[in-house]
Amino acid sequence: MYNKSDESGRTMLETIMYISLLIVLGASIAQYISGAFRRYKIGRTAQQVLDFKKAIVQFTAADEDYTQLSIAHMDAQHAIPLDMRAAPGTARHALGGSVTAGPDTDTEVVGKYMFFITFDHIFQGGCVEILTQGQFYGDGSEMDTLIVNNKFAWRYEHSFHKTTGIPTVHTVMPNSTNMPAANIRLTITDALSACNQREDNTITWIFS
């Protein structure tokens, strides 16, 4: 016998199921979009290191060395890349942390012929991904030393930056006599060890 209450019950149950399905689907889509956006920001942050390095080279092209290099001076001359500009005299990377730069004063040579770029407040996953990307390493990168959280450093045998006071220093040596040194390249294990802060990792690149 037809029972209207049974049909109403089924309709209500189906409605609840549909709503639950939509909630789960919406959450999955939101999670995917959030993950994709986060990956974009990590990739953009890595690229900003190279963009900022290029901006520094152009900004100091007429100078004898990097003595006058600072974020404030670059900002005053509108030399900071557009998507890195923040409050007057400051710069930020895509993950929200601050950017600092200046002449490297802790070197083996007299004169300010090297410069540093530091990105801070990088969450652990972003730190690992940035460090394992290859655009900072290899011939033509002009990277002298890489420092993470001021506790881990990677340098070449004849790097000019002093790493005194840094507990763990990896020096890349030639594979054999009269052979050039292998390029600095971090593994995921290396990066995980160095990026040991959950939300506040700092990476410094020293360039010549």
PDB file of C-alpha atoms in Angstrom:
ATOM      1  CA  MET A   1       0.000   0.000   0.000  1.00  0.00           C
ATOM      2  CA  TYR A   2       1.340   3.446  -0.904  1.00  0.00           C
ATOM      3  CA  ASN A   3       2.668   5.268   2.112  1.00  0.00           C
ATOM      4  CA  LYS A   4       3.314   8.974   1.668  1.00  0.00           C
ATOM      5  CA  SER A   5       5.458   9.142   4.803  1.00  0.00           C
ATOM      6  CA  ASP A   6       7.837   6.513   3.367  1.00  0.00           C
ATOM      7  CA  GLU A   7       8.293   8.574   0.193  1.00  0.00           C
ATOM      8  CA  SER A   8       8.891  11.708   2.232  1.00  0.00           C
ATOM      9  CA  GLY A   9      11.484   9.856   4.270  1.00  0.00           C
ATOM     10  CA  ARG A  10      13.296   8.659   1.149  1.00  0.00           C
ATOM     11  CA  THR A  11      13.199  12.141  -0.336  1.00  0.00           C
ATOM     12  CA  MET A  12      14.682  13.637   2.829  1.00  0.00           C
ATOM     13  CA  LEU A  13      17.393  10.954   2.941  1.00  0.00           C
ATOM     14  CA  GLU A  14      18.266  11.529  -0.720  1.00  0.00           C
ATOM     15  CA  THR A  15      18.438  15.273  -0.108  1.00  0.00           C
ATOM     16  CA  ILE A  16      20.804  14.766   2.821  1.00  0.00           C
ATOM     17  CA  MET A  17      22.973  12.453   0.704  1.00  0.00           C
ATOM     18  CA  TYR A  18      23.118  14.979  -2.141  1.00  0.00           C
ATOM     19  CA  ILE A  19      24.031  17.786   0.254  1.00  0.00           C
ATOM     20  CA  SER A  20      26.730  15.631   1.867  1.00  0.00           C
ATOM     21  CA  LEU A  21      28.123  14.762  -1.555  1.00  0.00           C
ATOM     22  CA  LEU A  22      28.210  18.425  -2.550  1.00  0.00           C
ATOM     23  CA  ILE A  23      29.996  19.315   0.686  1.00  0.00           C
ATOM     24  CA  VAL A  24      32.640  16.626   0.128  1.00  0.00           C
ATOM     25  CA  LEU A  25      33.044  17.631  -3.516  1.00  0.00           C
ATOM     26  CA  GLY A  26      33.302  21.299  -2.602  1.00  0.00           C
ATOM     27  CA  ALA A  27      35.919  20.567   0.053  1.00  0.00           C
ATOM     28  CA  SER A  28      37.942  18.484  -2.422  1.00  0.00           C
ATOM     29  CA  ILE A  29      37.828  21.240  -5.034  1.00  0.00           C
ATOM     30  CA  ALA A  30      38.807  23.861  -2.456  1.00  0.00           C
ATOM     31  CA  GLN A  31      41.698  21.684  -1.282  1.00  0.00           C
ATOM     32  CA  TYR A  32      42.895  21.171  -4.856  1.00  0.00           C
ATOM     33  CA  ILE A  33      42.720  24.898  -5.612  1.00  0.00           C
ATOM     34  CA  SER A  34      44.542  25.700  -2.368  1.00  0.00           C
ATOM     35  CA  GLY A  35      47.272  23.166  -3.169  1.00  0.00           C
ATOM     36  CA  ALA A  36      47.662  24.441  -6.722  1.00  0.00           C
ATOM     37  CA  PHE A  37      47.892  28.040  -5.510  1.00  0.00           C
ATOM     38  CA  ARG A  38      50.468  27.068  -2.910  1.00  0.00           C
ATOM     39  CA  ARG A  39      52.577  25.282  -5.538  1.00  0.00           C
ATOM     40  CA  TYR A  40      52.330  28.375  -7.729  1.00  0.00           C
ATOM     41  CA  LYS A  41      53.538  30.601  -4.887  1.00  0.00           C
ATOM     42  CA  ILE A  42      56.467  28.279  -4.171  1.00  0.00           C
ATOM     43  CA  GLY A  43      57.482  28.279  -7.838  1.00  0.00           C
ATOM     44  CA  ARG A  44      57.061  32.034  -7.998  1.00  0.00           C
ATOM     45  CA  THR A  45      59.203  32.510  -4.894  1.00  0.00           C
ATOM     46  CA  ALA A  46      62.007  30.443  -6.428  1.00  0.00           C
ATOM     47  CA  GLN A  47      61.822  32.517  -9.602  1.00  0.00           C
ATOM     48  CA  GLN A  48      61.862  35.734  -7.572  1.00  0.00           C
ATOM     49  CA  VAL A  49      65.344  34.874  -6.317  1.00  0.00           C
ATOM     50  CA  LEU A  50      66.596  34.968  -9.898  1.00  0.00           C
ATOM     51  CA  ASP A  51      64.517  38.047 -10.742  1.00  0.00           C
ATOM     52  CA  PHE A  52      65.891  39.887  -7.731  1.00  0.00           C
ATOM     53  CA  LYS A  53      69.451  38.832  -8.518  1.00  0.00           C
ATOM     54  CA  LYS A  54      69.036  40.190 -12.040  1.00  0.00           C
ATOM     55  CA  ALA A  55      67.601  43.434 -10.658  1.00  0.00           C
ATOM     56  CA  ILE A  56      70.627  43.802  -8.360  1.00  0.00           C
ATOM     57  CA  VAL A  57      73.087  43.228 -11.195  1.00  0.00           C
ATOM     58  CA  GLN A  58      71.339  45.884 -13.282  1.00  0.00           C
ATOM     59  CA  PHE A  59      71.046  48.292 -10.342  1.00  0.00           C
ATOM     60  CA  THR A  60      74.775  48.102  -9.552  1.00  0.00           C
ATOM     61  CA  ALA A  61      76.042  47.877 -13.138  1.00  0.00           C
ATOM     62  CA  ALA A  62      77.743  51.283 -12.978  1.00  0.00           C
ATOM     63  CA  ASP A  63      79.257  50.740  -9.521  1.00  0.00           C
ATOM     64  CA  GLU A  64      82.697  49.375  -8.725  1.00  0.00           C
ATOM     65  CA  ASP A  65      81.298  46.993  -6.117  1.00  0.00           C
ATOM     66  CA  TYR A  66      78.155  46.347  -4.048  1.00  0.00           C
ATOM     67  CA  THR A  67      78.848  48.916  -1.308  1.00  0.00           C
ATOM     68  CA  GLN A  68      75.723  50.941  -2.102  1.00  0.00           C
ATOM     69  CA  LEU A  69      73.437  47.941  -2.394  1.00  0.00           C
ATOM     70  CA  SER A  70      70.405  47.937  -0.098  1.00  0.00           C
ATOM     71  CA  ILE A  71      66.680  47.337  -0.365  1.00  0.00           C
ATOM     72  CA  ALA A  72      66.024  50.975   0.546  1.00  0.00           C
ATOM     73  CA  HIS A  73      68.283  52.283  -2.229  1.00  0.00           C
ATOM     74  CA  MET A  74      66.750  49.923  -4.773  1.00  0.00           C
ATOM     75  CA  ASP A  75      63.240  50.914  -3.720  1.00  0.00           C
ATOM     76  CA  ALA A  76      64.077  54.610  -4.009  1.00  0.00           C
ATOM     77  CA  GLN A  77      65.148  54.002  -7.612  1.00  0.00           C
ATOM     78  CA  HIS A  78      62.143  51.745  -8.358  1.00  0.00           C
ATOM     79  CA  ALA A  79      64.568  48.887  -9.025  1.00  0.00           C
ATOM     80  CA  ILE A  80      62.705  46.239  -7.024  1.00  0.00           C
ATOM     81  CA  PRO A  81      60.589  43.878  -9.187  1.00  0.00           C
ATOM     82  CA  LEU A  82      56.938  44.941  -9.129  1.00  0.00           C
ATOM     83  CA  ASP A  83      55.541  41.857  -7.427  1.00  0.00           C
ATOM     84  CA  MET A  84      58.131  42.104  -4.648  1.00  0.00           C
ATOM     85  CA  ARG A  85      57.474  45.688  -3.587  1.00  0.00           C
ATOM     86  CA  ALA A  86      55.990  46.192  -0.130  1.00  0.00           C
ATOM     87  CA  ALA A  87      56.101  49.107   2.309  1.00  0.00           C
ATOM     88  CA  PRO A  88      58.577  51.881   1.408  1.00  0.00           C
ATOM     89  CA  GLY A  89      62.125  50.594   1.642  1.00  0.00           C
ATOM     90  CA  THR A  90      61.102  46.952   1.973  1.00  0.00           C
ATOM     91  CA  ALA A  91      60.497  43.919  -0.233  1.00  0.00           C
ATOM     92  CA  ARG A  92      58.562  40.666   0.150  1.00  0.00           C
ATOM     93  CA  HIS A  93      58.562  37.332  -1.645  1.00  0.00           C
ATOM     94  CA  ALA A  94      55.493  35.448  -2.849  1.00  0.00           C
ATOM     95  CA  LEU A  95      55.197  33.355   0.325  1.00  0.00           C
ATOM     96  CA  GLY A  96      54.857  36.502   2.414  1.00  0.00           C
ATOM     97  CA  GLY A  97      58.248  36.722   4.098  1.00  0.00           C
ATOM     98  CA  SER A  98      60.638  39.632   3.902  1.00  0.00           C
ATOM     99  CA  VAL A  99      63.544  40.000   1.485  1.00  0.00           C
ATOM    100  CA  THR A 100      66.873  41.525   2.447  1.00  0.00           C
ATOM    101  CA  ALA A 101      69.966  42.128   0.345  1.00  0.00           C
ATOM    102  CA  GLY A 102      73.296  43.866   0.596  1.00  0.00           C
ATOM    103  CA  PRO A 103      77.041  43.544   0.148  1.00  0.00           C
ATOM    104  CA  ASP A 104      78.602  40.406   1.589  1.00  0.00           C
ATOM    105  CA  THR A 105      81.036  41.685   4.199  1.00  0.00           C
ATOM    106  CA  ASP A 106      82.118  38.293   5.522  1.00  0.00           C
ATOM    107  CA  THR A 107      84.478  37.215   2.759  1.00  0.00           C
ATOM    108  CA  GLU A 108      88.050  36.082   2.277  1.00  0.00           C
ATOM    109  CA  VAL A 109      88.806  38.974  -0.086  1.00  0.00           C
ATOM    110  CA  VAL A 110      89.132  42.691   0.575  1.00  0.00           C
ATOM    111  CA  GLY A 111      86.284  44.725  -0.888  1.00  0.00           C
ATOM    112  CA  LYS A 112      82.568  44.254  -1.297  1.00  0.00           C
ATOM    113  CA  TYR A 113      82.561  42.264  -4.513  1.00  0.00           C
ATOM    114  CA  MET A 114      79.868  39.792  -3.520  1.00  0.00           C
ATOM    115  CA  PHE A 115      76.274  40.236  -2.396  1.00  0.00           C
ATOM    116  CA  PHE A 116      73.637  38.290  -0.505  1.00  0.00           C
ATOM    117  CA  ILE A 117      69.902  37.798  -0.918  1.00  0.00           C
ATOM    118  CA  THR A 118      67.918  36.482   2.051  1.00  0.00           C
ATOM    119  CA  PHE A 119      64.321  35.245   2.038  1.00  0.00           C
ATOM    120  CA  ASP A 120      62.813  34.584   5.460  1.00  0.00           C
ATOM    121  CA  HIS A 121      59.588  33.174   6.928  1.00  0.00           C
ATOM    122  CA  ILE A 122      59.333  30.226   4.515  1.00  0.00           C
ATOM    123  CA  PHE A 123      57.279  27.237   5.641  1.00  0.00           C
ATOM    124  CA  GLN A 124      59.018  23.869   5.681  1.00  0.00           C
ATOM    125  CA  GLY A 125      57.501  22.355   2.535  1.00  0.00           C
ATOM    126  CA  GLY A 126      58.183  25.516   0.549  1.00  0.00           C
ATOM    127  CA  CYS A 127      61.759  25.656   1.821  1.00  0.00           C
ATOM    128  CA  VAL A 128      62.407  22.070   0.712  1.00  0.00           C
ATOM    129  CA  GLU A 129      60.894  22.591  -2.735  1.00  0.00           C
ATOM    130  CA  ILE A 130      62.792  25.831  -3.341  1.00  0.00           C
ATOM    131  CA  LEU A 131      66.122  24.285  -2.337  1.00  0.00           C
ATOM    132  CA  THR A 132      65.702  21.238  -4.552  1.00  0.00           C
ATOM    133  CA  GLN A 133      64.927  23.240  -7.685  1.00  0.00           C
ATOM    134  CA  GLY A 134      67.861  23.471 -10.041  1.00  0.00           C
ATOM    135  CA  GLN A 135      67.872  27.050 -11.272  1.00  0.00           C
ATOM    136  CA  PHE A 136      70.267  28.274  -8.567  1.00  0.00           C
ATOM    137  CA  TYR A 137      72.955  25.729  -9.273  1.00  0.00           C
ATOM    138  CA  GLY A 138      75.291  24.871 -12.101  1.00  0.00           C
ATOM    139  CA  ASP A 139      77.453  26.804 -14.498  1.00  0.00           C
ATOM    140  CA  GLY A 140      76.544  30.449 -14.887  1.00  0.00           C
ATOM    141  CA  SER A 141      74.570  30.714 -11.651  1.00  0.00           C
ATOM    142  CA  GLU A 142      77.410  32.674  -9.963  1.00  0.00           C
ATOM    143  CA  MET A 143      76.266  31.317  -6.607  1.00  0.00           C
ATOM    144  CA  ASP A 144      79.168  31.151  -4.169  1.00  0.00           C
ATOM    145  CA  THR A 145      77.487  29.837  -1.026  1.00  0.00           C
ATOM    146  CA  LEU A 146      74.041  28.693   0.102  1.00  0.00           C
ATOM    147  CA  ILE A 147      73.021  29.069   3.758  1.00  0.00           C
ATOM    148  CA  VAL A 148      69.863  27.729   5.431  1.00  0.00           C
ATOM    149  CA  ASN A 149      68.731  28.878   8.880  1.00  0.00           C
ATOM    150  CA  ASN A 150      72.313  29.962   9.545  1.00  0.00           C
ATOM    151  CA  LYS A 151      73.004  26.356  10.570  1.00  0.00           C
ATOM    152  CA  PHE A 152      73.617  24.599   7.254  1.00  0.00           C
ATOM    153  CA  ALA A 153      75.785  25.796   4.375  1.00  0.00           C
ATOM    154  CA  TRP A 154      76.865  24.508   0.988  1.00  0.00           C
ATOM    155  CA  ARG A 155      79.954  25.989  -0.636  1.00  0.00           C
ATOM    156  CA  TYR A 156      82.622  25.249  -3.210  1.00  0.00           C
ATOM    157  CA  GLU A 157      86.206  24.374  -2.312  1.00  0.00           C
ATOM    158  CA  HIS A 158      87.364  27.865  -3.278  1.00  0.00           C
ATOM    159  CA  SER A 159      84.300  29.850  -2.233  1.00  0.00           C
ATOM    160  CA  PHE A 160      85.105  33.290  -0.854  1.00  0.00           C
ATOM    161  CA  HIS A 161      82.334  33.584   1.740  1.00  0.00           C
ATOM    162  CA  LYS A 162      83.395  32.686   5.268  1.00  0.00           C
ATOM    163  CA  THR A 163      81.203  30.086   6.945  1.00  0.00           C
ATOM    164  CA  THR A 164      82.712  30.453  10.414  1.00  0.00           C
ATOM    165  CA  GLY A 165      80.078  29.845  13.074  1.00  0.00           C
ATOM    166  CA  ILE A 166      77.806  27.724  10.892  1.00  0.00           C
ATOM    167  CA  PRO A 167      77.647  24.252  12.495  1.00  0.00           C
ATOM    168  CA  THR A 168      77.194  22.146   9.353  1.00  0.00           C
ATOM    169  CA  VAL A 169      79.141  23.098   6.234  1.00  0.00           C
ATOM    170  CA  HIS A 170      79.203  20.972   3.081  1.00  0.00           C
ATOM    171  CA  THR A 171      82.123  21.741   0.772  1.00  0.00           C
ATOM    172  CA  VAL A 172      81.826  20.529  -2.809  1.00  0.00           C
ATOM    173  CA  MET A 173      85.173  19.171  -3.987  1.00  0.00           C
ATOM    174  CA  PRO A 174      86.445  18.098  -7.410  1.00  0.00           C
ATOM    175  CA  ASN A 175      85.889  14.432  -8.181  1.00  0.00           C
ATOM    176  CA  SER A 176      89.564  14.074  -9.056  1.00  0.00           C
ATOM    177  CA  THR A 177      92.699  16.143  -9.583  1.00  0.00           C
ATOM    178  CA  ASN A 178      92.457  18.782 -12.335  1.00  0.00           C
ATOM    179  CA  MET A 179      88.694  18.299 -12.565  1.00  0.00           C
ATOM    180  CA  PRO A 180      86.212  21.093 -11.859  1.00  0.00           C
ATOM    181  CA  ALA A 181      84.090  20.755  -8.738  1.00  0.00           C
ATOM    182  CA  ALA A 182      80.698  19.174  -9.070  1.00  0.00           C
ATOM    183  CA  ASN A 183      77.826  21.611  -8.833  1.00  0.00           C
ATOM    184  CA  ILE A 184      76.086  22.269  -5.545  1.00  0.00           C
ATOM    185  CA  ARG A 185      72.820  20.376  -5.651  1.00  0.00           C
ATOM    186  CA  LEU A 186      70.712  19.498  -2.638  1.00  0.00           C
ATOM    187  CA  THR A 187      68.824  16.243  -2.309  1.00  0.00           C
ATOM    188  CA  ILE A 188      65.425  16.092  -0.627  1.00  0.00           C
ATOM    189  CA  THR A 189      67.142  14.571   2.416  1.00  0.00           C
ATOM    190  CA  ASP A 190      69.584  17.505   2.540  1.00  0.00           C
ATOM    191  CA  ALA A 191      66.752  20.012   2.255  1.00  0.00           C
ATOM    192  CA  LEU A 192      64.618  18.316   4.914  1.00  0.00           C
ATOM    193  CA  SER A 193      67.523  18.377   7.352  1.00  0.00           C
ATOM    194  CA  ALA A 194      68.234  22.045   6.694  1.00  0.00           C
ATOM    195  CA  CYS A 195      64.615  23.260   6.606  1.00  0.00           C
ATOM    196  CA  ASN A 196      64.043  22.210  10.194  1.00  0.00           C
ATOM    197  CA  GLN A 197      61.582  24.951  11.155  1.00  0.00           C
ATOM    198  CA  ARG A 198      57.882  24.344  10.618  1.00  0.00           C
ATOM    199  CA  GLU A 199      56.933  27.868   9.527  1.00  0.00           C
ATOM    200  CA  ASP A 200      59.973  30.133   9.735  1.00  0.00           C
ATOM    201  CA  ASN A 201      62.905  28.991   7.612  1.00  0.00           C
ATOM    202  CA  THR A 202      65.456  31.419   6.208  1.00  0.00           C
ATOM    203  CA  ILE A 203      67.490  30.932   3.032  1.00  0.00           C
ATOM    204  CA  THR A 204      70.481  33.073   2.065  1.00  0.00           C
ATOM    205  CA  TRP A 205      72.151  32.997  -1.333  1.00  0.00           C
ATOM    206  CA  ILE A 206      75.638  34.493  -1.734  1.00  0.00           C
ATOM    207  CA  PHE A 207      76.446  35.547  -5.289  1.00  0.00           C
ATOM    208  CA  SER A 208      79.696  36.754  -6.815  1.00  0.00           C
TER     209      SER A 208
END
